[in-house]
Coordinates of C-alpha atoms in Angstrom, one line a residue:
M212 CA 116.2 131.6 -27.9
T213 CA 116.8 130.4 -24.4
D214 CA 120.4 129.6 -25.2
V215 CA 121.0 133.1 -26.6
T216 CA 119.5 134.7 -23.5
R217 CA 121.8 132.6 -21.2
T218 CA 124.8 133.6 -23.3
M219 CA 124.0 137.3 -23.0
D220 CA 123.2 137.1 -19.2
A221 CA 126.4 135.4 -18.3
P222 CA 128.8 138.4 -18.9
A223 CA 126.3 140.7 -17.2
A224 CA 126.3 138.6 -14.1
E225 CA 130.0 138.3 -14.1
L226 CA 130.3 142.1 -14.5
Q227 CA 128.0 142.7 -11.5
R228 CA 130.2 140.4 -9.3
E229 CA 133.3 142.3 -10.4
N230 CA 131.6 145.6 -9.6
A231 CA 130.6 144.3 -6.2
Y232 CA 134.1 143.2 -5.5
L233 CA 135.6 146.5 -6.6
R234 CA 133.1 148.4 -4.4
Q235 CA 134.1 146.2 -1.4
R236 CA 137.8 146.9 -2.1
V237 CA 137.2 150.6 -2.3
A238 CA 135.3 150.5 1.0
E239 CA 138.2 148.6 2.6
L240 CA 140.8 151.1 1.2
E241 CA 138.7 154.0 2.6
E242 CA 138.6 152.3 6.0
T243 CA 142.4 151.8 5.8
L244 CA 142.8 155.5 5.1
E245 CA 140.7 156.3 8.1
V246 CA 142.8 154.0 10.3
L247 CA 146.1 155.6 9.1
T248 CA 144.7 159.0 9.8
A249 CA 143.6 158.0 13.2
I250 CA 147.0 156.6 14.1
R251 CA 148.8 159.7 12.9
T252 CA 146.6 162.0 14.9
G253 CA 146.7 159.9 18.0
Q254 CA 143.0 159.1 17.9
V255 CA 143.3 155.3 17.8
D256 CA 140.3 153.7 19.5
A257 CA 140.1 149.9 20.0
L258 CA 141.8 148.9 16.7
I259 CA 142.3 145.3 15.6
V260 CA 145.7 144.7 14.0
D261 CA 146.0 142.1 11.3
D262 CA 149.3 140.3 12.0
D263 CA 149.1 138.7 8.5
T264 CA 148.9 142.1 6.7
D265 CA 151.2 142.5 3.8
R266 CA 151.4 146.2 4.3
P267 CA 154.6 146.8 6.3
E268 CA 154.0 150.6 6.5
V269 CA 150.8 150.0 8.4
R270 CA 152.4 147.5 10.7
T271 CA 155.1 150.0 11.5
L272 CA 152.7 152.8 12.2
E273 CA 150.5 150.5 14.4
S274 CA 153.1 148.9 16.5
A275 CA 153.5 151.5 19.3
D276 CA 149.8 152.0 19.5
R277 CA 149.2 148.3 19.6
I278 CA 151.5 148.0 22.7
H279 CA 149.6 150.8 24.4
L280 CA 146.3 149.3 23.5
R281 CA 147.2 145.9 24.8
L282 CA 148.4 147.3 28.1
A283 CA 145.2 149.4 28.5
Q284 CA 143.0 146.3 27.7
Q285 CA 144.8 144.2 30.3
A286 CA 144.5 146.9 32.9
A287 CA 140.8 147.3 32.2
N288 CA 140.1 143.6 31.9
A289 CA 138.8 144.3 28.4
G290 CA 139.5 143.0 24.9
T291 CA 138.8 144.1 21.3
W292 CA 137.4 141.9 18.5
E293 CA 136.3 141.9 14.9
W294 CA 133.4 139.9 13.5
D295 CA 133.7 139.3 9.7
L296 CA 130.1 138.7 8.6
A297 CA 131.1 137.6 5.0
N298 CA 133.6 135.0 6.1
R299 CA 131.7 134.1 9.3
Y300 CA 134.6 134.3 11.7
V301 CA 135.7 136.3 14.8
R302 CA 139.2 137.6 15.4
G303 CA 140.3 139.3 18.7
S304 CA 143.1 140.7 20.7
E305 CA 145.0 138.6 23.1
S306 CA 143.2 140.1 26.1
F307 CA 139.8 139.3 24.4
W308 CA 140.6 135.6 24.3
S309 CA 141.9 135.8 27.8
L310 CA 138.4 137.1 28.9
L311 CA 136.9 133.9 27.5
G312 CA 139.5 131.7 29.1
I313 CA 140.9 130.6 25.7
T314 CA 144.7 130.2 25.8
P315 CA 146.8 130.3 23.8
A316 CA 145.1 133.0 21.8
P317 CA 143.9 131.6 18.4
A318 CA 144.1 133.6 15.1
Q319 CA 140.3 133.3 14.7
L320 CA 137.3 131.2 15.5
P321 CA 134.1 130.5 13.5
E322 CA 131.0 132.5 14.6
E323 CA 129.2 129.3 15.4
Y324 CA 131.5 129.0 18.4
W325 CA 130.0 132.0 20.3
P326 CA 126.4 130.9 21.2
D327 CA 127.7 128.0 23.2
L328 CA 129.6 130.4 25.5
M329 CA 126.5 132.5 26.3
A330 CA 124.2 131.6 29.2
T331 CA 121.2 129.8 27.9
E332 CA 118.8 132.5 29.3
D333 CA 120.6 135.2 27.4
Q334 CA 121.0 133.5 24.0
E335 CA 117.7 134.4 22.4
R336 CA 117.8 138.0 23.7
I337 CA 121.3 138.6 22.4
Q338 CA 120.6 137.0 19.0
T339 CA 117.5 139.1 18.5
R340 CA 119.4 142.2 19.5
L341 CA 122.2 141.5 17.1
Q342 CA 119.9 141.0 14.2
Q343 CA 118.1 144.2 15.0
A344 CA 121.4 146.1 15.2
L345 CA 122.8 144.7 11.9
K346 CA 119.7 145.8 10.0
A347 CA 119.4 149.4 11.0
E348 CA 121.9 150.6 13.7
D349 CA 125.5 151.9 13.7
E350 CA 126.3 150.8 17.3
F351 CA 124.9 148.6 20.0
Y352 CA 125.6 147.8 23.7
E353 CA 124.6 144.7 25.6
E354 CA 125.4 143.0 28.9
L355 CA 125.4 139.2 29.0
R356 CA 126.5 136.2 31.0
I357 CA 129.0 133.8 29.6
T358 CA 130.6 130.6 30.9
R359 CA 134.3 130.6 30.2
V360 CA 136.1 127.7 28.7
D361 CA 137.3 126.8 32.2
S362 CA 133.6 126.8 33.4
E363 CA 133.9 130.0 35.3
P364 CA 130.8 132.2 35.0
R365 CA 131.4 135.8 34.1
W366 CA 129.5 139.0 33.1
L367 CA 130.6 140.9 29.9
A368 CA 129.6 144.3 28.7
V369 CA 129.8 144.3 24.9
R370 CA 129.9 147.4 22.7
G371 CA 130.0 147.0 18.9
R372 CA 130.3 149.4 15.9
I373 CA 128.9 148.1 12.6
V374 CA 130.9 148.7 9.4
R375 CA 128.6 148.7 6.3
G376 CA 129.6 148.1 2.7
F377 CA 127.6 148.0 -0.6
E378 CA 124.1 149.3 -0.3
G379 CA 124.5 149.7 3.5
R380 CA 124.7 146.0 4.2
A381 CA 126.6 145.1 7.3
A382 CA 130.0 143.8 6.4
R383 CA 131.9 143.7 9.8
V384 CA 131.4 144.5 13.4
I385 CA 134.3 146.0 15.4
G386 CA 133.9 146.1 19.1
I387 CA 135.2 145.8 22.7
S388 CA 134.2 143.6 25.5
L389 CA 134.7 144.4 29.2
D390 CA 134.5 142.1 32.2
I391 CA 131.9 143.6 34.5
T392 CA 131.5 140.6 36.9
E393 CA 132.6 142.6 40.0
R394 CA 130.3 145.5 39.1
K395 CA 127.4 143.1 38.8
A396 CA 128.2 141.5 42.1
I397 CA 128.2 145.0 43.7
E398 CA 124.9 145.8 42.1
D399 CA 123.4 142.6 43.4
A400 CA 124.7 143.3 46.9
L401 CA 123.3 146.8 46.7
R402 CA 119.9 145.5 45.6
L403 CA 119.9 143.0 48.5
A404 CA 120.9 145.7 50.9
D405 CA 118.2 147.9 49.6
R406 CA 115.6 145.1 49.9
R407 CA 116.8 144.3 53.5
K408 CA 116.6 148.0 54.4
D409 CA 113.0 148.2 53.2
E410 CA 112.2 145.0 55.1
F411 CA 113.9 146.4 58.2
L412 CA 112.1 149.7 58.0
A413 CA 108.8 147.8 57.7
M414 CA 109.8 145.7 60.7
L415 CA 110.9 148.7 62.7
A416 CA 107.5 150.4 62.0
H417 CA 105.7 147.3 63.1
E418 CA 107.8 146.9 66.3
L419 CA 107.3 150.6 67.3
R420 CA 103.6 150.5 66.7
N421 CA 103.1 147.6 69.1
P422 CA 104.3 149.4 72.3
L423 CA 102.9 152.7 71.0
A424 CA 99.4 151.1 70.6
A425 CA 99.6 149.7 74.2
I426 CA 100.8 153.1 75.5
G427 CA 98.0 154.9 73.7
N428 CA 95.4 152.5 75.1
A429 CA 96.8 152.8 78.6
F430 CA 96.7 156.6 78.3
R431 CA 93.1 156.5 77.3
L432 CA 92.4 154.2 80.3
F433 CA 94.2 156.6 82.6
R434 CA 91.9 159.4 81.5
G435 CA 88.9 157.4 82.4
V436 CA 87.2 158.2 85.8
S437 CA 85.9 154.7 86.5
L438 CA 89.2 152.8 87.0
S439 CA 89.7 151.2 90.3
E440 CA 93.0 151.6 92.1
S441 CA 94.2 148.1 91.1
E442 CA 93.2 148.8 87.5
R443 CA 95.2 152.1 87.6
D444 CA 98.2 150.2 89.0
W445 CA 97.9 147.6 86.3
T446 CA 97.7 150.4 83.6
G447 CA 100.8 152.0 85.0
E448 CA 102.6 148.7 84.8
V449 CA 101.6 148.4 81.2
L450 CA 103.0 151.9 80.4
E451 CA 106.2 151.1 82.2
R452 CA 106.7 147.8 80.3
Q453 CA 106.0 149.3 76.9
I454 CA 108.3 152.2 77.5
L455 CA 111.0 149.8 78.5
Q456 CA 110.3 147.9 75.3
L457 CA 110.7 151.0 73.2
Q458 CA 113.9 151.9 75.1
S459 CA 115.2 148.3 74.5
L460 CA 114.6 148.7 70.7
I461 CA 116.5 152.0 70.7
D462 CA 119.3 150.6 72.7
D463 CA 119.7 147.7 70.3
L464 CA 119.9 150.0 67.4
L465 CA 122.5 152.2 69.1
D466 CA 124.5 149.2 70.3
I467 CA 124.7 147.6 66.8
S468 CA 125.7 151.0 65.4
R469 CA 128.5 151.5 67.9
I470 CA 129.8 148.0 67.6
T471 CA 129.7 148.1 63.8
Q472 CA 131.7 151.3 63.9
G473 CA 134.2 149.9 66.4
K474 CA 133.2 152.5 69.0
V475 CA 132.5 150.0 71.9
K476 CA 135.2 149.6 74.5
L477 CA 134.9 146.6 76.8
R478 CA 135.3 147.1 80.5
R479 CA 136.8 143.8 81.4
R480 CA 137.3 142.2 84.8
T481 CA 137.7 138.7 86.0
L482 CA 134.3 137.2 86.6
E483 CA 132.7 133.8 87.2
I484 CA 130.3 132.7 84.5
N485 CA 128.2 130.5 86.7
E486 CA 127.3 133.5 88.9
L487 CA 126.4 135.6 85.9
L488 CA 124.2 132.9 84.4
G489 CA 122.5 132.4 87.7
R490 CA 121.6 136.1 87.8
V491 CA 120.3 136.0 84.3
T492 CA 118.1 133.0 84.8
E493 CA 116.6 134.4 88.0
T494 CA 115.8 137.6 86.2
L495 CA 114.1 135.7 83.3
R496 CA 112.3 132.9 85.3
P497 CA 109.0 134.9 85.5
R498 CA 109.0 135.1 81.7
F499 CA 109.5 131.3 81.3
A500 CA 106.8 130.7 84.0
A501 CA 104.3 133.0 82.3
A502 CA 104.8 130.9 79.1
Q503 CA 104.7 127.6 81.0
Q504 CA 108.1 126.8 79.7
N505 CA 110.5 124.5 81.5
L506 CA 114.0 126.0 82.0
S507 CA 116.7 123.5 82.9
V508 CA 120.0 124.8 84.1
E509 CA 123.0 122.5 84.1
L510 CA 126.1 124.4 85.2
S511 CA 129.5 122.9 85.9
G512 CA 130.5 122.2 89.5
E513 CA 133.8 124.0 88.9
S514 CA 134.2 127.7 88.7
L515 CA 134.3 129.0 85.1
W516 CA 136.4 132.1 85.0
V517 CA 136.6 134.6 82.1
H518 CA 138.1 138.0 81.6
A519 CA 135.1 139.9 80.2
D520 CA 132.8 142.9 80.3
E521 CA 130.1 141.7 82.7
S522 CA 127.2 143.8 81.3
R523 CA 128.0 142.9 77.7
L524 CA 128.1 139.1 78.5
E525 CA 124.9 139.5 80.4
Q526 CA 123.4 141.1 77.2
V527 CA 124.6 138.0 75.2
F528 CA 122.9 135.4 77.4
V529 CA 119.7 137.4 78.0
N530 CA 119.4 137.7 74.3
L531 CA 119.9 134.0 73.7
L532 CA 117.5 132.9 76.4
T533 CA 114.8 135.4 75.5
N534 CA 115.2 134.3 71.8
A535 CA 114.7 130.7 72.9
A536 CA 111.6 131.7 74.8
K537 CA 110.3 133.8 72.0
Y538 CA 110.5 131.0 69.4
T539 CA 109.3 128.2 71.7
K540 CA 105.7 127.5 72.2
M541 CA 103.9 127.4 75.6
G542 CA 104.9 124.2 77.5
G543 CA 108.2 123.9 75.6
R544 CA 111.6 123.2 77.1
I545 CA 114.8 125.3 77.2
W546 CA 118.2 124.2 78.5
L547 CA 121.1 126.3 79.6
S548 CA 124.4 124.5 80.3
G549 CA 128.0 125.6 81.0
R550 CA 131.3 123.8 81.2
R551 CA 135.0 124.0 80.5
E552 CA 136.6 122.4 77.5
G553 CA 140.3 122.8 77.4
N554 CA 141.1 126.5 77.3
E555 CA 137.5 127.5 76.6
V556 CA 134.4 128.1 78.6
V557 CA 131.4 126.7 76.6
I558 CA 127.8 127.8 77.2
I559 CA 124.9 126.2 75.3
V560 CA 121.4 127.4 75.0
K561 CA 119.0 124.8 73.5
D562 CA 115.3 124.8 73.0
T563 CA 112.4 122.8 71.5
G564 CA 111.2 125.8 69.5
I565 CA 110.4 126.4 65.8
G566 CA 113.9 125.6 64.7
I567 CA 115.8 127.1 61.8
V568 CA 115.4 126.1 58.2
P569 CA 118.6 125.0 56.4
E570 CA 118.8 127.9 54.0
M571 CA 118.5 130.4 57.0
L572 CA 121.0 128.7 59.2
P573 CA 124.2 130.2 57.6
R574 CA 122.6 133.7 57.8
V575 CA 121.1 133.6 61.3
F576 CA 123.7 136.0 62.7
E577 CA 123.4 138.5 59.9
L578 CA 122.0 141.9 60.7
F579 CA 118.2 142.1 60.2
A580 CA 118.0 138.4 59.3
Q581 CA 114.9 138.1 61.5
A582 CA 113.0 140.0 58.8
E583 CA 112.8 136.9 56.6
R584 CA 111.5 134.5 59.3
G585 CA 108.0 135.1 58.3
L586 CA 104.7 135.2 60.2
E587 CA 105.6 132.3 62.5
R588 CA 107.6 134.6 64.8
T589 CA 105.5 135.1 67.9
E590 CA 106.9 138.2 69.6
G591 CA 108.8 140.3 67.1
G592 CA 112.1 142.1 67.4
L593 CA 114.3 143.8 64.9
G594 CA 116.5 140.9 63.9
I595 CA 119.4 142.7 65.6
G596 CA 119.8 140.5 68.7
L597 CA 121.8 137.6 67.2
S598 CA 124.0 139.9 65.3
L599 CA 124.7 141.7 68.6
V600 CA 125.4 138.4 70.2
R601 CA 128.0 137.4 67.6
R602 CA 129.7 140.8 67.6
I603 CA 130.0 141.0 71.4
V604 CA 131.3 137.5 71.6
E605 CA 133.9 138.2 68.9
L606 CA 135.0 141.3 70.8
H607 CA 135.8 138.9 73.6
E608 CA 137.9 136.8 71.2
G609 CA 135.2 134.1 71.3
S610 CA 132.8 132.5 68.9
V611 CA 129.1 131.6 68.6
T612 CA 127.5 129.0 66.4
A613 CA 124.0 127.9 65.7
Y614 CA 122.6 124.5 64.9
S615 CA 119.2 123.1 64.1
E616 CA 117.9 120.0 62.4
G617 CA 115.3 122.1 60.6
S618 CA 111.8 123.6 60.9
G619 CA 110.1 122.5 64.1
Q620 CA 113.2 120.7 65.4
G621 CA 114.4 123.3 67.9
S622 CA 117.7 125.3 68.0
E623 CA 121.0 125.2 69.7
F624 CA 123.4 128.1 70.2
T625 CA 126.9 127.5 71.5
V626 CA 129.1 130.3 72.9
R627 CA 132.8 129.7 73.3
L628 CA 134.9 132.1 75.4
P629 CA 138.6 132.0 76.3
A630 CA 138.9 130.6 79.8
C631 CA 140.8 132.8 82.4
E632 CA 143.3 130.9 84.5
S633 CA 143.3 133.4 87.3
Q634 CA 140.6 132.7 89.9
K635 CA 140.9 136.1 91.7
K636 CA 137.9 138.2 91.3
S637 CA 138.5 141.9 91.0
V638 CA 136.6 144.1 93.5
P639 CA 133.2 144.9 91.9
L640 CA 132.4 148.5 91.3
E641 CA 130.2 150.0 94.0
A642 CA 126.8 151.2 93.0
P643 CA 126.7 155.0 92.9
V644 CA 125.0 156.6 95.9
I645 CA 122.1 158.8 94.7
E646 CA 122.2 162.1 96.6
T647 CA 118.9 163.4 98.0
S648 CA 117.6 166.8 97.1
A649 CA 118.2 168.3 100.6
N650 CA 119.3 171.5 98.9
P651 CA 116.7 172.5 96.4
R652 CA 117.9 174.1 93.1
R653 CA 116.3 176.5 90.6
V654 CA 116.1 174.5 87.4
L655 CA 115.4 175.8 83.9
I656 CA 114.2 173.2 81.5
V657 CA 114.4 174.0 77.8
D658 CA 112.7 171.6 75.3
D659 CA 110.6 172.3 72.2
N660 CA 108.6 169.2 73.0
R661 CA 106.1 170.7 75.5
D662 CA 105.0 167.4 76.9
A663 CA 108.6 166.3 77.5
A664 CA 109.4 169.6 79.2
Q665 CA 106.3 169.6 81.4
T666 CA 106.6 166.0 82.6
M667 CA 110.3 166.5 83.3
A668 CA 109.5 169.6 85.2
L669 CA 106.9 167.8 87.3
L670 CA 109.3 165.0 88.1
I671 CA 112.0 167.4 89.2
K672 CA 109.5 169.5 91.2
L673 CA 108.3 166.4 93.1
S674 CA 112.0 166.0 94.2
G675 CA 111.9 169.3 95.9
H676 CA 113.4 171.6 93.3
E677 CA 112.0 174.8 91.7
T678 CA 111.4 174.5 88.0
A679 CA 110.6 176.7 85.0
T680 CA 110.2 175.7 81.3
A681 CA 111.0 177.3 78.0
H682 CA 110.6 175.9 74.5
D683 CA 113.3 177.6 72.4
G684 CA 116.6 179.5 72.9
P685 CA 115.3 183.1 72.7
E686 CA 112.5 182.3 75.3
A687 CA 115.1 180.7 77.6
L688 CA 117.4 183.7 77.4
A689 CA 114.6 186.1 78.1
M690 CA 113.8 184.1 81.3
L691 CA 117.3 184.1 82.8
D692 CA 117.0 187.3 84.8
V693 CA 113.7 186.2 86.3
V694 CA 114.4 182.5 87.0
K695 CA 118.1 183.0 87.9
P696 CA 118.7 179.2 87.3
E697 CA 121.3 177.3 89.2
V698 CA 120.9 174.4 86.8
A699 CA 119.8 174.5 83.1
L700 CA 118.6 171.3 81.4
L701 CA 118.9 172.0 77.6
D702 CA 117.6 169.9 74.7
I703 CA 120.2 170.0 71.9
G704 CA 117.8 169.9 68.9
L705 CA 116.0 173.2 69.6
P706 CA 114.4 175.5 67.0
K707 CA 115.7 179.0 66.3
M708 CA 118.9 178.3 68.2
D709 CA 120.4 174.9 69.0
G710 CA 121.4 173.7 72.4
Y711 CA 125.1 174.3 71.9
E712 CA 124.6 178.0 71.0
L713 CA 122.2 178.4 73.8
A714 CA 124.6 176.9 76.3
R715 CA 127.3 179.4 75.2
R716 CA 125.0 182.4 75.6
I717 CA 123.8 181.2 79.0
R718 CA 127.3 180.7 80.2
E719 CA 128.2 184.2 79.1
R720 CA 125.5 185.7 81.3
V721 CA 125.4 183.2 84.2
S722 CA 128.9 181.9 84.7
D723 CA 128.2 179.5 87.6
V724 CA 125.1 177.8 86.1
Y725 CA 125.3 174.0 86.0
L726 CA 124.5 173.0 82.3
I727 CA 123.1 169.6 81.4
A728 CA 122.7 168.5 77.8
V729 CA 119.9 166.2 76.7
S730 CA 120.2 164.6 73.3
G731 CA 119.1 161.6 71.2
Y732 CA 122.8 161.2 70.3
G733 CA 125.2 159.7 72.8
Q734 CA 128.4 158.8 70.8
P735 CA 131.7 159.9 72.4
E736 CA 132.0 162.7 69.7
D737 CA 128.6 164.0 70.7
K738 CA 129.5 164.2 74.4
A739 CA 132.8 165.8 73.4
R740 CA 131.0 168.5 71.4
S741 CA 128.7 169.1 74.4
S742 CA 131.7 169.6 76.7
E743 CA 133.3 172.0 74.2
A744 CA 130.0 174.0 74.2
G745 CA 130.3 174.4 78.0
F746 CA 128.0 171.6 79.3
D747 CA 128.9 169.9 82.5
E748 CA 126.9 166.7 81.8
H749 CA 125.4 165.0 78.8
F750 CA 122.3 162.7 79.1
V751 CA 121.0 160.5 76.3
K752 CA 117.2 160.3 75.7
P753 CA 115.2 158.8 77.2
V754 CA 116.7 160.3 80.4
D755 CA 116.8 158.2 83.5
S756 CA 115.0 160.6 85.9
T757 CA 116.6 159.1 89.0
Q758 CA 120.1 159.8 87.7
L759 CA 119.1 163.2 86.4
I760 CA 117.7 164.3 89.7
A761 CA 120.8 163.0 91.5
S762 CA 122.9 165.2 89.2
L763 CA 121.1 168.3 90.1
T764 CA 123.1 168.5 93.4
R765 CA 126.4 168.4 91.5
R766 CA 126.9 172.0 90.5
R767 CA 130.1 173.9 90.6

């Protein structure tokens, strides 16, 4: 009985295999028909051409499209492929093999070859995703890391379309792979920039709160009635120091912005570095003394001449020396030395401070690098200083380098500048003579910040001038006939009517008024816009009251 059953089952099994084969052939013929239709209608999309096909009519129809496809793939750094699930091999276009670093292009490779190309951390994820797609999806998309045959790491975007045969089983996968390494690098850079932006904003908030807290405390002390004269003097000094600190933070931000945008023009003259360094150290000695730090200065006996912008170079060395003091504990040592080496003037600032860890050393001059130094920093700052130092030095065709043996081992910064052979000092610019207010002016001050308007009015009144205040454009215009201002001090960012429009309207009614713009923006284009609006001068906030009061006598 068993033998009879086997005899009857054998033809049935064979018939089933034949039926399966025929269904597969029908599916392939239907797919070929779709291909031919796509080619004829110009809708070819990532087709794989079988060089071994025995259908010359298909080869003829595909040839032109194949050329176009190959050129498009090369231009896009992409390649098409076909994965035959039944025969367990992968075929691909020439550009596909090129993506993988495989040359010359093979006819096909076994599917077992591919996992070895994938990054280890992506293999499990991709294998799971493929199995999921083969079971129930028509298309899939993934991004993965590979290591090319030449060991070069790359990122690929892979999109596949699953072709199903009998009973919906996946028979083949046709797809395209695109090299997205550059895009991934840009995304990483953007993420890093975004993280640094967040860190910088947190640091900025911290650095602004410090002086603001001191200013707030000093203000509350001032309102007290029990302060002695010496205590009031001390409180005033606190206010002045903290305001200068705020101004320094803002100046640093504006400086790095201007330099980054290439809007800084150096005012060069021939100057002697030893003299400049001498002035800088004398200015900073009280700071070193307060921290009980020993500053040793070793300058060359010969004159060290450079052709440079004096104020910018002073900014460089003040920054380096204050940085040294900031990151050196009380009782530490700081050295400043200068000498000539060949055609260069070399200045070195060295300290016994906290040092720089090796991973930070290559990045120490990057913008906002300070944000990653951690809690060991003792005095704060925005991480702009060293970036400013490098950019200013490079504007002088020089270089600056940093060296440290590691954490706790101190730091050393070396500035190299082109030496100037000429030893003739140009005549220094004379300090401007501030005119007294022998001729009092009628001054209209317009600012929507009432405190700013009132305090400025008080300062100007103490200099002998008459003042009136307004807090927006319409109010200022309404006061013109009463005040009859000879000078108008206008904030640009006013409500209802900005300072530019207000200046035009005032000029229409009082032609000889001297107009002074006050703005938080001080770029050349901002000053040009003020001039176009009819302003005679442009001051940047916070305004130097001494310079402002001097300008009141300069009216047409």
